[in-house]
PDB file of C-alpha atoms in Angstrom:
ATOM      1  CA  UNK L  16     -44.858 135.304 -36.193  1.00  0.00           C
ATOM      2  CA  UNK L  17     -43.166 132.020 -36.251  1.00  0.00           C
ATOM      3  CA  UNK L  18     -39.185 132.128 -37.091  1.00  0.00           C
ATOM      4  CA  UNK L  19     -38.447 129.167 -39.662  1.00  0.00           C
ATOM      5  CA  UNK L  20     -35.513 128.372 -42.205  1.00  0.00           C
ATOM      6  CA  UNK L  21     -37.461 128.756 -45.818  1.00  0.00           C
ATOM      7  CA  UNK L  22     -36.261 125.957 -48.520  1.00  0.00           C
ATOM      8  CA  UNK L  23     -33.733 128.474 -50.350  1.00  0.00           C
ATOM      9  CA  UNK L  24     -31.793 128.323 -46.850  1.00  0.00           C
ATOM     10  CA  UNK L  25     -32.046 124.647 -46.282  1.00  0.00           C
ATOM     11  CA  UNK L  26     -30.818 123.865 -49.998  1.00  0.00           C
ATOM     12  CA  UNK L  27     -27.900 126.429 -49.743  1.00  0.00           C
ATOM     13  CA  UNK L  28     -26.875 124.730 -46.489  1.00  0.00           C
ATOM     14  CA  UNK L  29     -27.041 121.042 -47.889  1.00  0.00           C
ATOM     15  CA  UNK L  30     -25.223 122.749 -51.247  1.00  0.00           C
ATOM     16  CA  UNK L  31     -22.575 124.119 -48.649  1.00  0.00           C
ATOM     17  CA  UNK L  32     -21.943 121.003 -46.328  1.00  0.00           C
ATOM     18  CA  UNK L  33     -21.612 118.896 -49.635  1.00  0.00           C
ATOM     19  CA  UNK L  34     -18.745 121.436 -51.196  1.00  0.00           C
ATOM     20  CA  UNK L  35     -16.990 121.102 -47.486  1.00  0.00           C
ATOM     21  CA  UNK L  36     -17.266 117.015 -47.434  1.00  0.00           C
ATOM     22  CA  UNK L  37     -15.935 117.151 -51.375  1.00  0.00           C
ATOM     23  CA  UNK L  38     -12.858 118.899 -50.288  1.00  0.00           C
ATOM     24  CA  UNK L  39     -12.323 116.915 -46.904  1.00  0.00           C
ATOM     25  CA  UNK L  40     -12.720 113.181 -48.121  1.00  0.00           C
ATOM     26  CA  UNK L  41      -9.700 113.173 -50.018  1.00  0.00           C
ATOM     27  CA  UNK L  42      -7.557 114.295 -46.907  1.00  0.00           C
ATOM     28  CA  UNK L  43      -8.941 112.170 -44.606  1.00  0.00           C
ATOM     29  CA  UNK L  44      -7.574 108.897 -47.063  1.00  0.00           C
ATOM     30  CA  UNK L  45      -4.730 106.803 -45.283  1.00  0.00           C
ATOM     31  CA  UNK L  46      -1.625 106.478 -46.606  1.00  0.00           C
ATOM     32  CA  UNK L  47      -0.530 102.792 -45.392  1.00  0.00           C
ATOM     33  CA  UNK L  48       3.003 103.452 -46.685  1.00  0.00           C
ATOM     34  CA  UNK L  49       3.324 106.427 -43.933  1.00  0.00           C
ATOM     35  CA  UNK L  50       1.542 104.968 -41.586  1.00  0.00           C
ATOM     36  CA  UNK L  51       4.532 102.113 -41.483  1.00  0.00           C
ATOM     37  CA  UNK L  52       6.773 104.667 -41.808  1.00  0.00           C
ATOM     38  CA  UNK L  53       5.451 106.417 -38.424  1.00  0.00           C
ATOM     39  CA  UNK L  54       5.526 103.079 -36.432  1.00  0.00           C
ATOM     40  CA  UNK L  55       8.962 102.047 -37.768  1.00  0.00           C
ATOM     41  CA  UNK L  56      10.503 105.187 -36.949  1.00  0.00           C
ATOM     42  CA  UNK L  57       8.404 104.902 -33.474  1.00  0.00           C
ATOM     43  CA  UNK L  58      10.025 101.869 -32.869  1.00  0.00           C
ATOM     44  CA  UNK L  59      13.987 102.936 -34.047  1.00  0.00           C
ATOM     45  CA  UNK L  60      13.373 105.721 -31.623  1.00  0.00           C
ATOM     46  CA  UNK L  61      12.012 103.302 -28.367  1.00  0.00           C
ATOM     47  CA  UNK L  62      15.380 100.820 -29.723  1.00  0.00           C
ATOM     48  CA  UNK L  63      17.496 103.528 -29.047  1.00  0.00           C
ATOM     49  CA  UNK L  64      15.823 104.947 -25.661  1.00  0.00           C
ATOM     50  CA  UNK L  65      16.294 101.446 -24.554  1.00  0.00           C
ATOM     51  CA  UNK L  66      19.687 101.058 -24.896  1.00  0.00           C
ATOM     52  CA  UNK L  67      20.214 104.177 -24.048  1.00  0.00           C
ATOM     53  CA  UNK L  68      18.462 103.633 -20.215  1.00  0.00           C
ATOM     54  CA  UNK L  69      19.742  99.662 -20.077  1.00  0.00           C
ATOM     55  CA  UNK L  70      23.321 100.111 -20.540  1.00  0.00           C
ATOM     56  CA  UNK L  71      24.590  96.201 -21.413  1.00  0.00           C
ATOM     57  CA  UNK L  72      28.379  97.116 -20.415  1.00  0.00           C
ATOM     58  CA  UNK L  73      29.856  94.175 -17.587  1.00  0.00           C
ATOM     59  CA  UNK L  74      32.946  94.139 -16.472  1.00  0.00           C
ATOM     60  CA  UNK L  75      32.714  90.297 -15.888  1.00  0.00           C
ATOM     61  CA  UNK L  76      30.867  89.625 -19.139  1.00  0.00           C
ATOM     62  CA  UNK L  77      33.689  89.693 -22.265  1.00  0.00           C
ATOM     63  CA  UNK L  78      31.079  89.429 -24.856  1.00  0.00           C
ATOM     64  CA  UNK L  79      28.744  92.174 -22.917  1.00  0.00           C
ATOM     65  CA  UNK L  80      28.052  94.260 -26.270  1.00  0.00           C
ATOM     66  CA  UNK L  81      26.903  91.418 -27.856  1.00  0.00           C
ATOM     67  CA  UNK L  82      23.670  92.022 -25.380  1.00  0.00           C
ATOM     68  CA  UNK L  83      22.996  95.813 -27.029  1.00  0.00           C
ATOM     69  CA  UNK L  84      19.192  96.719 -28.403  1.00  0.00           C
ATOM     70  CA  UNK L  85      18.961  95.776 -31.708  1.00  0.00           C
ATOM     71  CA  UNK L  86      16.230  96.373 -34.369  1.00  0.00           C
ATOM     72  CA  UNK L  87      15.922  93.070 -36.743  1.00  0.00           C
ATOM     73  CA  UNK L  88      14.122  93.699 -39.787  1.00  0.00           C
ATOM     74  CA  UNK L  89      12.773  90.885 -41.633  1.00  0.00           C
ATOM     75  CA  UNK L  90      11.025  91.304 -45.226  1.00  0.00           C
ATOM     76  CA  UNK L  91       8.125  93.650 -44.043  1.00  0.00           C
ATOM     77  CA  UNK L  92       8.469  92.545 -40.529  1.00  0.00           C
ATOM     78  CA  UNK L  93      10.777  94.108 -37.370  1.00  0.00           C
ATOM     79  CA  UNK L  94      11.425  92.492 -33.970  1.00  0.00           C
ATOM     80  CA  UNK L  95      13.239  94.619 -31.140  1.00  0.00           C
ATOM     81  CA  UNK L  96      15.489  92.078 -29.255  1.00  0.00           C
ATOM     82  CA  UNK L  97      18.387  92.108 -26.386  1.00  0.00           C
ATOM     83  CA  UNK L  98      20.534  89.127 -25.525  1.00  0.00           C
ATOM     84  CA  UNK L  99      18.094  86.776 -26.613  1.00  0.00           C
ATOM     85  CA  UNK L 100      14.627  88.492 -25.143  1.00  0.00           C
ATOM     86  CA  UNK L 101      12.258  90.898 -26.686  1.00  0.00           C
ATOM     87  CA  UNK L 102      11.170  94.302 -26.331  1.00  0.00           C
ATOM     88  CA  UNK L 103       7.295  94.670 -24.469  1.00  0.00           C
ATOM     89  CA  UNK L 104       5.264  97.137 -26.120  1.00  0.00           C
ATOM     90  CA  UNK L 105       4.565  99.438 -23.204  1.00  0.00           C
ATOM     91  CA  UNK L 106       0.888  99.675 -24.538  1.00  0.00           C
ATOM     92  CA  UNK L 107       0.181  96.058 -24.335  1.00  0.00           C
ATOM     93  CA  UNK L 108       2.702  93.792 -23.397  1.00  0.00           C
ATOM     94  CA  UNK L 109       3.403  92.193 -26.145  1.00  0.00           C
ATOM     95  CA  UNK L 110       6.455  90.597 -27.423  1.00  0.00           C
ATOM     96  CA  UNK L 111       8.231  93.287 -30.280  1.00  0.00           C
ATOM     97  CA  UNK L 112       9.001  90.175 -32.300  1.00  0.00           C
ATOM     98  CA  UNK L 113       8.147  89.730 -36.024  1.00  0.00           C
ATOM     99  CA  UNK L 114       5.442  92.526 -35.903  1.00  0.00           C
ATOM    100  CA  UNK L 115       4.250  93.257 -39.448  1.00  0.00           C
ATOM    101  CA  UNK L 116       4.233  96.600 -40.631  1.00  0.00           C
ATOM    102  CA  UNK L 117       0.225  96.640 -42.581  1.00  0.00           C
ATOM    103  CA  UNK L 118       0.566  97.918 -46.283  1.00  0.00           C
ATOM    104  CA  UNK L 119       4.004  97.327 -46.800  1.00  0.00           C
ATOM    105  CA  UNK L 120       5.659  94.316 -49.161  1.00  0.00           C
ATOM    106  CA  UNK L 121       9.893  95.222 -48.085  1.00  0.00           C
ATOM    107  CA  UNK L 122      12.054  97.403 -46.316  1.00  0.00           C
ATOM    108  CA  UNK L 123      15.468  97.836 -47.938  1.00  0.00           C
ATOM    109  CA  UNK L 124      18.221  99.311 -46.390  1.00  0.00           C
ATOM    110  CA  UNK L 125      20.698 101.524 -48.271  1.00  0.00           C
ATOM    111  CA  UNK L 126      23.679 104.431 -47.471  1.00  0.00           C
ATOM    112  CA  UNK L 127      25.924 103.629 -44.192  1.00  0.00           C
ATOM    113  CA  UNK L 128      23.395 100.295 -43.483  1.00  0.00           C
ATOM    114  CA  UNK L 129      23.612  98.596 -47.064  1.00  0.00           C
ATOM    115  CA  UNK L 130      22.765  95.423 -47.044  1.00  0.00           C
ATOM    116  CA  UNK L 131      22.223  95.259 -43.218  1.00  0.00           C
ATOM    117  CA  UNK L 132      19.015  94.107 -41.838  1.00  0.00           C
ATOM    118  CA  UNK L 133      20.219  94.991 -38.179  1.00  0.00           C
ATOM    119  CA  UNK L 134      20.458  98.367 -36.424  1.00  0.00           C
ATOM    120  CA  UNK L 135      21.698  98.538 -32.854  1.00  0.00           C
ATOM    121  CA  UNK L 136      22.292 101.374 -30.026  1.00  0.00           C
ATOM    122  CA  UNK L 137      25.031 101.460 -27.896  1.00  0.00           C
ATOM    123  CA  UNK L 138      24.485 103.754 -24.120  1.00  0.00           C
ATOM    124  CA  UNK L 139      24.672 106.515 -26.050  1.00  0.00           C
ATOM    125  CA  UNK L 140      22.502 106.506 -28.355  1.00  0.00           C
ATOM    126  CA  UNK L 141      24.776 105.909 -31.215  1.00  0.00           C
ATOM    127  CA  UNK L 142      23.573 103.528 -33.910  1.00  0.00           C
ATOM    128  CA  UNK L 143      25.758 100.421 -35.100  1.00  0.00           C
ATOM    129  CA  UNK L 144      25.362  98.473 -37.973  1.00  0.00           C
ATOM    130  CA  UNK L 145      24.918  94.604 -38.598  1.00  0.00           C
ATOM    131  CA  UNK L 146      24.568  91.119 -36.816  1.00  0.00           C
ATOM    132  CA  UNK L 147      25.996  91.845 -33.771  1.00  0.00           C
ATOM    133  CA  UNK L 148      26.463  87.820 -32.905  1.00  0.00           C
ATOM    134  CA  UNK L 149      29.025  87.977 -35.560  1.00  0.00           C
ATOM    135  CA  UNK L 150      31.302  91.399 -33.647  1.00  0.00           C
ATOM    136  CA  UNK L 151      34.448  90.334 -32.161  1.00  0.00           C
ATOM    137  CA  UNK L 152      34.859  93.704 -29.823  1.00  0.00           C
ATOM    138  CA  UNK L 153      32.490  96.571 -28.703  1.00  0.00           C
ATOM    139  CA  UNK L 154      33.411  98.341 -31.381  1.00  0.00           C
ATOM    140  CA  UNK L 155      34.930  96.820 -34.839  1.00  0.00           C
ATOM    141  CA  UNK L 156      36.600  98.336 -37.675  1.00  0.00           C
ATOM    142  CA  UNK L 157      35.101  99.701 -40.394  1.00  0.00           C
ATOM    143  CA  UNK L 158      32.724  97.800 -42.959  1.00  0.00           C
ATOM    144  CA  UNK L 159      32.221  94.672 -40.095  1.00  0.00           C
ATOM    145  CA  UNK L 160      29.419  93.894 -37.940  1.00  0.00           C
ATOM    146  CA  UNK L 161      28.854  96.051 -35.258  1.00  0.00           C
ATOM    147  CA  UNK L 162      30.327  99.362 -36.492  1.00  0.00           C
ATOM    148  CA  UNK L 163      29.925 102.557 -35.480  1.00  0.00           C
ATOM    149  CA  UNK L 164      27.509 104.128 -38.341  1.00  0.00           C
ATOM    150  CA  UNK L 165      29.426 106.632 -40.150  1.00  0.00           C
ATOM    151  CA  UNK L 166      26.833 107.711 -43.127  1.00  0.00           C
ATOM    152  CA  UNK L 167      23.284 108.270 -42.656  1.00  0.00           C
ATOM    153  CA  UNK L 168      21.267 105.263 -43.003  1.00  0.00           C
ATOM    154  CA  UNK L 169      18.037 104.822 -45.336  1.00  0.00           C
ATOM    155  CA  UNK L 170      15.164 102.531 -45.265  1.00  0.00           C
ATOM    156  CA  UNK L 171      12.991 102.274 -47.700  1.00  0.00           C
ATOM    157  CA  UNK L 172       9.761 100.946 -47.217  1.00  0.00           C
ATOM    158  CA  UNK L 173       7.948  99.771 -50.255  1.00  0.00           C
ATOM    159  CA  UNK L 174       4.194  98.721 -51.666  1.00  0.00           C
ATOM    160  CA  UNK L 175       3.304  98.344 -54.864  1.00  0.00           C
ATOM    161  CA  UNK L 176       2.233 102.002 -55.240  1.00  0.00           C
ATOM    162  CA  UNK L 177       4.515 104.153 -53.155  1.00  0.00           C
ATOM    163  CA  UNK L 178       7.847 104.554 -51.131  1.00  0.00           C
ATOM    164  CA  UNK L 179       9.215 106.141 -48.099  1.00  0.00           C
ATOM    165  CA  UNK L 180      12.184 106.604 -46.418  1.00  0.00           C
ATOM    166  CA  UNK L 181      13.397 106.594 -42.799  1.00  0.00           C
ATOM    167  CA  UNK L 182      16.507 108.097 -42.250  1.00  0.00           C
ATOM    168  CA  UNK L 183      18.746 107.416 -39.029  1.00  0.00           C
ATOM    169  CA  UNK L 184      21.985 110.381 -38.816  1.00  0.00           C
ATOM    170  CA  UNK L 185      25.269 108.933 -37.870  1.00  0.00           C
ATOM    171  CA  UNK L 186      26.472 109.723 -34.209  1.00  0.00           C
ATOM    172  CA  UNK L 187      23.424 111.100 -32.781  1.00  0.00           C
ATOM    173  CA  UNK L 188      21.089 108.320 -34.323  1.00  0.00           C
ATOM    174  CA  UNK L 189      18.385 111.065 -34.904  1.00  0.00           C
ATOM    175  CA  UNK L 190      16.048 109.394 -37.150  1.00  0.00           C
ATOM    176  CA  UNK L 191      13.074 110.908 -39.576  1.00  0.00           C
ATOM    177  CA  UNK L 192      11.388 110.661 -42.519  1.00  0.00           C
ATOM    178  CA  UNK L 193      12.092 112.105 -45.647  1.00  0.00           C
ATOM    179  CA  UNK L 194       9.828 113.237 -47.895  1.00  0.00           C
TER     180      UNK L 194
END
């Protein structure tokens, strides 16, 4: 006697795989907006480990901070840059300079980095706020260029549909996403 599947089988099967694919599809949808959140916070986090490991500090140099890891953001755009040369991405080489983040139309900054488009890492870790061509010391006063964050920082990232938001702590620098 031969061992078969009979039709009942083979239709409750199909009926069962197509219940399963129904409830997976929807899950497996990309969310562009978190997907540039991911690789922005990916790339605060390999700012900071850089300054953190390339400490710019020279005694001989009187504008030496000027030289820290900064991350420029531009529009929808970011570019990692020290003293005038880009991050590599360790993957492939490439310059870190205007890379677009796919699926998002701004990135606005809010909390202890209003209206600042640059973030920066001293050789701790620490993050600092604003241009820092325009600091006039390692570390300036208050509600300058260069300061020491002192609030947590947000960034928003924006499409036409939804939001999220990066957060980077004061002191530490520890950066996430919020929900």
């Amino acid at each position: 006697m031969k061992k078969a599947f009979t039709l009942l089988e083979m239709v409750f099967i199909i009926v069962v795989i197509g219940i399963l694919a129904a409830v997976m599809i929807p899950r497996i949808k990309t969310n562009p907006v978190a997907e540039a959140a991911v690789k922005l916070l990916s790339q605060i986090r390999y700012t900071q480990h850089l300054a953190m490991i390339d400490d710019k500090f020279d005694s001989s140099n009187s504008v030496w901070y000027k030289n820290r890891w900064q991350i420029v953001l531009n529009g929808n755009k970011f570019s990692i840059v020290s003293d005038n040369k880009f991050a590599k991405n360790p993957q492939n080489n490439i310059d870190l300079h205007n890379i677009p983040l796919k699926g998002i139309t701004s990135i606005t900054t809010a909390g202890g980095c209003a209206n600042k488009s640059i973030i920066s890492f001293d050789h701790l870790g620490r993050p600092l706020v604003g241009s820092l061509a325009a600091t006039t010391a390692a570390y300036t006063a208050t509600g300058n260029d260069g300061v020491l964050l002192t609030s947590d920082c947000n960034l928003t990232l924006t499409n036409s549909d939804e939001n999220a938001t990066i957060t980077i702590r004061p002191e530490t620098g520890y950066a996430s996403i919020e929900s």
